[in-house]
Every structure is written in C-alpha cells, then in structure tokens.
Coordinates of C-alpha atoms and ligand atoms in Angstrom, one line a residue:
M9 CA 0.0 0.0 0.0
C10 CA 3.1 2.2 0.3
G11 CA 4.6 4.7 -2.0
A12 CA 4.1 7.1 -4.9
H13 CA 4.9 4.4 -7.5
W14 CA 1.3 3.2 -7.1
Y15 CA 0.1 6.6 -8.2
D16 CA 2.4 6.6 -11.2
T17 CA 0.7 3.4 -12.2
I18 CA -3.0 3.9 -11.1
G19 CA -3.2 7.7 -10.8
A20 CA -4.2 8.5 -14.4
T21 CA -7.9 8.3 -13.8
Y22 CA -7.8 9.5 -10.2
S23 CA -9.9 12.7 -10.8
V24 CA -12.8 10.7 -12.3
T25 CA -14.1 9.8 -8.8
R26 CA -11.8 11.6 -6.4
R27 CA -12.7 15.2 -5.5
T28 CA -13.3 17.4 -2.5
E29 CA -16.1 16.3 -0.2
P30 CA -17.4 19.7 1.2
R31 CA -18.4 18.4 4.7
I32 CA -15.0 16.9 5.2
A33 CA -13.3 19.9 3.7
A34 CA -15.1 22.1 6.3
R35 CA -13.7 20.0 9.1
I36 CA -10.1 20.2 7.7
W37 CA -10.3 23.9 7.0
A38 CA -11.6 24.6 10.5
A39 CA -8.7 22.5 11.9
L40 CA -6.2 24.6 10.0
G41 CA -7.3 27.5 12.2
D42 CA -6.2 31.0 11.2
A43 CA -3.2 29.7 9.1
R44 CA -2.4 32.0 6.2
T45 CA 0.3 29.7 4.8
V46 CA -0.4 26.0 4.3
V47 CA 1.7 23.1 2.9
N48 CA -0.3 20.2 1.5
V49 CA 1.8 17.0 1.7
G50 CA 0.9 14.1 -0.6
A51 CA -1.3 16.7 -2.3
G52 CA -2.3 14.6 -5.4
T53 CA -4.7 16.6 -7.6
G54 CA -5.2 19.3 -4.9
S55 CA -8.5 18.2 -3.3
Y56 CA -9.1 19.9 0.0
E57 CA -6.6 22.7 -0.7
P58 CA -8.2 25.8 1.0
P59 CA -9.0 28.4 -1.7
D60 CA -8.5 31.4 0.6
R61 CA -5.0 30.7 1.9
D62 CA -1.5 30.7 0.5
V63 CA -0.9 27.0 -0.4
A64 CA 2.3 25.1 -1.4
A65 CA 1.9 21.5 -2.5
V66 CA 4.2 18.5 -2.2
E67 CA 3.6 15.4 -4.4
P68 CA 6.1 12.7 -5.3
S69 CA 4.1 11.1 -8.2
A70 CA 4.7 12.8 -11.6
V71 CA 1.3 11.4 -12.9
M72 CA -0.5 13.0 -10.0
R73 CA 1.4 16.3 -10.4
A74 CA 0.4 16.4 -14.0
L75 CA -3.3 16.0 -13.1
R76 CA -3.3 19.2 -11.0
P77 CA -5.7 21.6 -12.5
V78 CA -4.5 24.8 -14.2
G79 CA -4.3 27.5 -11.5
A80 CA -3.7 25.0 -8.6
A81 CA -1.1 25.8 -6.0
P82 CA 2.5 25.4 -7.0
C83 CA 3.7 21.8 -6.4
V84 CA 7.2 20.4 -5.6
A85 CA 8.3 16.8 -6.2
A86 CA 9.2 15.5 -2.8
T87 CA 8.1 13.0 -0.1
A88 CA 6.7 13.6 3.3
E89 CA 9.7 12.0 4.9
R90 CA 12.1 14.7 3.5
L91 CA 10.3 18.0 3.1
P92 CA 12.4 20.5 1.2
F93 CA 11.5 23.4 3.5
A94 CA 13.2 25.2 6.4
D95 CA 11.9 24.8 10.0
Q96 CA 8.6 26.6 10.7
S97 CA 8.2 27.8 7.1
F98 CA 4.4 27.5 7.2
D99 CA 1.5 28.2 9.6
S100 CA 0.0 24.8 9.0
A101 CA 0.7 21.5 7.2
M102 CA -2.0 19.2 6.0
A103 CA -2.0 15.6 4.7
I104 CA -5.2 14.1 3.3
S105 CA -5.7 10.4 2.6
T106 CA -2.0 10.0 2.1
V107 CA -0.3 9.0 5.4
H108 CA -1.0 5.3 5.0
H109 CA 1.0 5.4 1.7
W110 CA 4.1 6.8 3.3
Q111 CA 7.1 4.5 3.8
D112 CA 7.6 6.0 7.3
P113 CA 4.5 7.7 8.6
I114 CA 6.1 8.8 11.9
A115 CA 9.1 10.4 10.1
G116 CA 6.7 12.2 7.6
L117 CA 4.5 13.5 10.4
R118 CA 7.5 14.8 12.3
E119 CA 8.7 16.5 9.1
M120 CA 5.3 18.2 8.9
R121 CA 5.7 19.3 12.5
R122 CA 9.2 20.6 11.8
V123 CA 8.1 22.8 8.8
A124 CA 4.8 24.1 10.3
R125 CA 3.4 25.3 13.5
R126 CA 0.3 23.2 13.2
V127 CA -0.4 19.7 11.6
V128 CA -3.8 18.4 10.3
A129 CA -4.0 14.9 8.9
F130 CA -7.0 13.0 7.6
T131 CA -6.3 9.3 8.0
F132 CA -7.4 6.2 9.9
D133 CA -6.0 3.7 12.5
P134 CA -4.2 0.8 10.7
S135 CA -4.0 -1.1 13.9
D136 CA -7.8 -1.0 14.7
A137 CA -9.7 -4.0 13.6
G138 CA -13.0 -2.4 14.8
W139 CA -13.8 -0.5 11.6
R140 CA -12.8 -3.5 9.4
N141 CA -15.3 -5.7 11.2
R142 CA -18.0 -3.0 11.0
F143 CA -17.5 -2.2 7.3
W144 CA -19.2 -4.9 5.3
L145 CA -16.7 -4.5 2.4
T146 CA -13.7 -5.5 4.5
R147 CA -15.7 -7.9 6.7
D148 CA -17.5 -9.9 4.0
Y149 CA -15.7 -9.4 0.8
L150 CA -12.1 -8.1 1.1
P151 CA -10.5 -9.3 4.4
E152 CA -7.1 -9.0 2.6
V153 CA -7.1 -5.3 3.6
A154 CA -5.9 -6.5 7.1
D155 CA -2.7 -7.9 5.5
L156 CA -2.0 -4.5 3.8
L157 CA -1.8 -2.9 7.2
V158 CA 0.4 -5.3 9.1
G159 CA 3.4 -3.5 10.7
R160 CA 2.1 0.0 10.2
P161 CA 2.3 2.3 13.2
S162 CA -1.0 2.7 15.2
L163 CA -2.8 6.0 15.1
T164 CA -1.9 6.5 18.8
E165 CA 1.8 6.1 17.9
Q166 CA 1.4 8.6 15.1
A167 CA -0.5 11.1 17.2
S168 CA 2.0 10.9 20.1
A169 CA 4.9 11.4 17.7
I170 CA 3.6 14.9 17.0
G171 CA 1.5 15.6 20.1
A172 CA -1.7 15.5 18.1
R173 CA -5.3 14.9 19.3
I174 CA -7.5 12.5 17.4
E175 CA -11.0 13.5 16.2
P176 CA -13.5 11.1 14.6
V177 CA -14.8 12.0 11.1
L178 CA -18.1 10.4 10.0
I179 CA -18.6 9.6 6.4
P180 CA -21.8 11.0 4.8
W181 CA -23.9 8.5 2.9
D182 CA -23.5 10.5 -0.3
C183 CA -19.8 11.3 0.1
A184 CA -18.5 13.1 -3.0
D185 CA -14.9 11.9 -2.7
G186 CA -14.7 8.3 -3.9
F187 CA -12.3 6.9 -1.3
F188 CA -12.4 3.3 -0.1
E189 CA -15.1 3.8 2.6
A190 CA -17.2 6.4 0.6
Y191 CA -19.8 4.1 -0.8
W192 CA -20.8 2.3 2.4
R193 CA -24.5 2.9 1.6
R194 CA -24.1 2.6 -2.2
P195 CA -22.7 -0.9 -2.6
E196 CA -23.3 -1.1 -6.4
A197 CA -20.6 1.6 -6.8
Y198 CA -17.9 -0.9 -6.0
L199 CA -18.9 -3.0 -9.1
D200 CA -17.9 0.0 -11.3
D201 CA -14.3 -0.2 -12.6
H202 CA -13.9 3.6 -12.6
V203 CA -14.8 3.7 -8.9
R204 CA -12.3 0.9 -8.0
R205 CA -9.5 2.5 -10.1
G206 CA -9.7 5.6 -7.9
I207 CA -9.0 3.5 -4.8
S208 CA -5.5 2.2 -4.3
V209 CA -6.7 -0.7 -2.0
W210 CA -8.0 -2.5 -5.0
A211 CA -4.7 -2.5 -6.9
S212 CA -2.9 -3.4 -3.7
V213 CA -4.9 -6.6 -2.9
G214 CA -4.2 -7.9 -6.4
R215 CA -6.4 -8.8 -9.4
E216 CA -7.5 -12.2 -8.0
A217 CA -8.8 -10.9 -4.7
E218 CA -10.5 -8.0 -6.5
Q219 CA -12.3 -10.2 -9.0
R220 CA -13.4 -12.6 -6.2
A221 CA -14.7 -9.7 -4.1
V222 CA -16.6 -8.1 -6.9
R223 CA -18.1 -11.4 -8.1
S224 CA -19.3 -12.2 -4.6
L225 CA -20.7 -8.7 -4.0
R226 CA -22.5 -8.8 -7.3
D227 CA -24.1 -12.2 -6.4
D228 CA -25.2 -10.9 -3.0
L229 CA -26.7 -7.8 -4.5
V230 CA -28.7 -9.8 -7.0
S231 CA -29.8 -12.4 -4.4
G232 CA -30.8 -9.9 -1.8
R233 CA -28.2 -11.3 0.7
W234 CA -26.3 -7.9 0.9
A235 CA -29.6 -6.1 1.6
A236 CA -30.6 -8.6 4.3
R237 CA -27.3 -8.4 6.1
N238 CA -27.0 -4.6 5.9
S239 CA -30.6 -3.4 6.2
H240 CA -29.6 -1.2 9.2
L241 CA -27.5 1.1 7.0
V242 CA -30.4 2.5 5.0
A243 CA -31.5 4.6 7.9
L244 CA -28.0 6.1 8.5
E245 CA -27.0 9.5 7.2
A246 CA -23.4 9.1 8.1
A247 CA -21.2 6.2 9.3
E248 CA -18.3 5.8 11.7
L249 CA -15.8 3.8 9.7
G250 CA -12.6 4.7 11.6
L251 CA -11.7 7.8 9.7
R252 CA -9.9 10.4 11.9
L253 CA -8.3 13.8 11.9
L254 CA -5.0 14.2 13.7
V255 CA -4.7 17.8 14.8
T256 CA -1.9 19.5 16.7
Ligands
SAM318 C1 -5.1 8.9 -2.1 S1 -3.9 10.0 -2.8 C2 -4.5 11.5 -1.9 C3 -4.2 12.7 -2.7 C4 -4.8 14.0 -2.1 N1 -4.3 14.4 -0.8 C5 -6.3 13.9 -2.0 O1 -6.9 14.1 -0.9 O2 -7.0 13.6 -3.0 C6 -2.4 9.7 -2.0 C7 -1.2 10.5 -2.4 O3 -0.1 10.3 -1.6 C8 1.1 10.4 -2.4 N2 2.2 9.7 -1.7 C9 2.6 8.4 -1.7 N3 3.7 8.3 -0.9 C10 4.0 9.5 -0.4 C11 5.1 10.0 0.4 N4 6.0 9.2 0.9 N5 5.1 11.3 0.7 C12 4.1 12.2 0.2 N6 3.1 11.7 -0.6 C13 3.1 10.4 -0.9 C14 0.6 9.6 -3.6 O4 1.5 9.9 -4.7 C15 -0.8 10.1 -3.8 O5 -0.8 11.3 -4.6

C-alpha cells in the first residue's frame, strides 16, 4: 500500500471519482485555524486545498502532479519523509488520505511538525480491527485489507509522535470523494471499474482478490443477501468507519 509508485501506475484516472467532499473539507479547513500559509503534503490533484490561503503542495508522483488543475497551488516533487523546507516555514501543514501510503508515517508527520506550527492529517488507524469488522466491504468481501496494514504504526503512535489529538470523522452516505469507505451505503458503486481504479486498495490486494470480491458482492446484491445483512444502513445518514483527523 506504500509509495508514490502506485500513483504513477494507477493515478491517471484519479480525478474521475476523487474530489473534494465539502463536509470533510469544512472540518479540515476549520482545523487549519487562522493559518495563512499551508503546505499540503501528498497533495495529489489538490482536493481539500483551501482556496482562501496561500498553499504550497508536495507530491512525489509525476502522474498526480500532471493532473493538478490549471491554476492549482505550485507543487514540488518530494516526499513527506524529506520535506524541502526550512523549519517553521508554514503556519499549517495538511495531509489528506495519504499518510497510509508513506514508507515511514512517523518520520513524515515529524517533518510536517518541523516545517509548520500546526499539523492536520485526515487518516485512519491501521491497527484498529474495529472498523474493518464493522464495514461490510472489508468484513464480508475483502479481508485481505488487514494484510496490507500489518506492521504500520498505530494511530496512537502517530499522534503521540507529534503531540496530536484524534478526532472522529463520520462519512456521509453521499460522500462526494470516492475513497475506499465512501460508498458504504451505495454498494453497487464498487462494481464499477472507474470507482475501483480511484481507490489504491483494489490495486494493492491484487487482481484475483479484486475479482473474487466483486463477483461475490454482485451475487449478493442480486440475491438480496447484501440487503438482508445490511438493512440497518439504509436509515443512517453518516457512518463511523474509523476515519480520523490528527490535529496538533
Ligand atoms: C489517495 S492520494 C491522496 C491525494 C490528495 N491528498 C487527495 O486528498 O486527493 C495519496 C497520495 O499520496 C502520495 N504519496 C505516496 N507516498 C508519499 C510520500 N512518501 N510522501 C508524500 N506523498 C506520498 C501519492 O503519490 C498520492 O498522490
């Protein structure tokens, strides 16, 4: 699951399904506080970059840098683990849906702390089996996700490395950003190739696991088994699937 090389391989269609979810953006922008200058680490195509502040972006994948829209914040080729900035160059540093890709998350978070007075990261706890057991996709179709997370530092370890607090972020049922958990109430979406290509997990588990999971989900949607098992989700507007903000 690590590294920018994934995005040089799978990134080309990222913007088809990945974009700013306004309710999550509001949480991130509030957490940035009164920062005037912000560095966005693992910036990708620039989703969640606040439009009203002075932003610098850092992104190691050439494919992702090329997808940044015209007029997006300037972007340098670098990794979180070695940020090419002097100490305390920015008011805030942000990292969205990227920490789990870093080779060394603790080193990357410490780098963010070094270059900025405040750190905001949107991520999840790789060591917590709770959300994987609650989320039907990992529980019933793609248990291989657990193997991808073995050996990764826990969220508590990540938070204590930079003195951050941890805040839960619920995922709205109609989440606009097509990340892995986004379609928890729209299971048919995972049958769509475009949706899966925007989520690195599917490439990471390998073609065989992907095809088996999709086949099995399709069968259960047709037979009504998915609906019978997950009927409680229909009444939920937002779900707690382990996503978190780290905020210093
Ligand atoms: C899921 S995308 C998220 C992009 C963007 N932050 C967003 O919210 O859409 C993950 C990004 O992390 C980048 N990445 C991977 N390894 C990295 C590293 N060591 N340091 C910084 N970014 C990295 C990838 O190239 C990719 O663009």
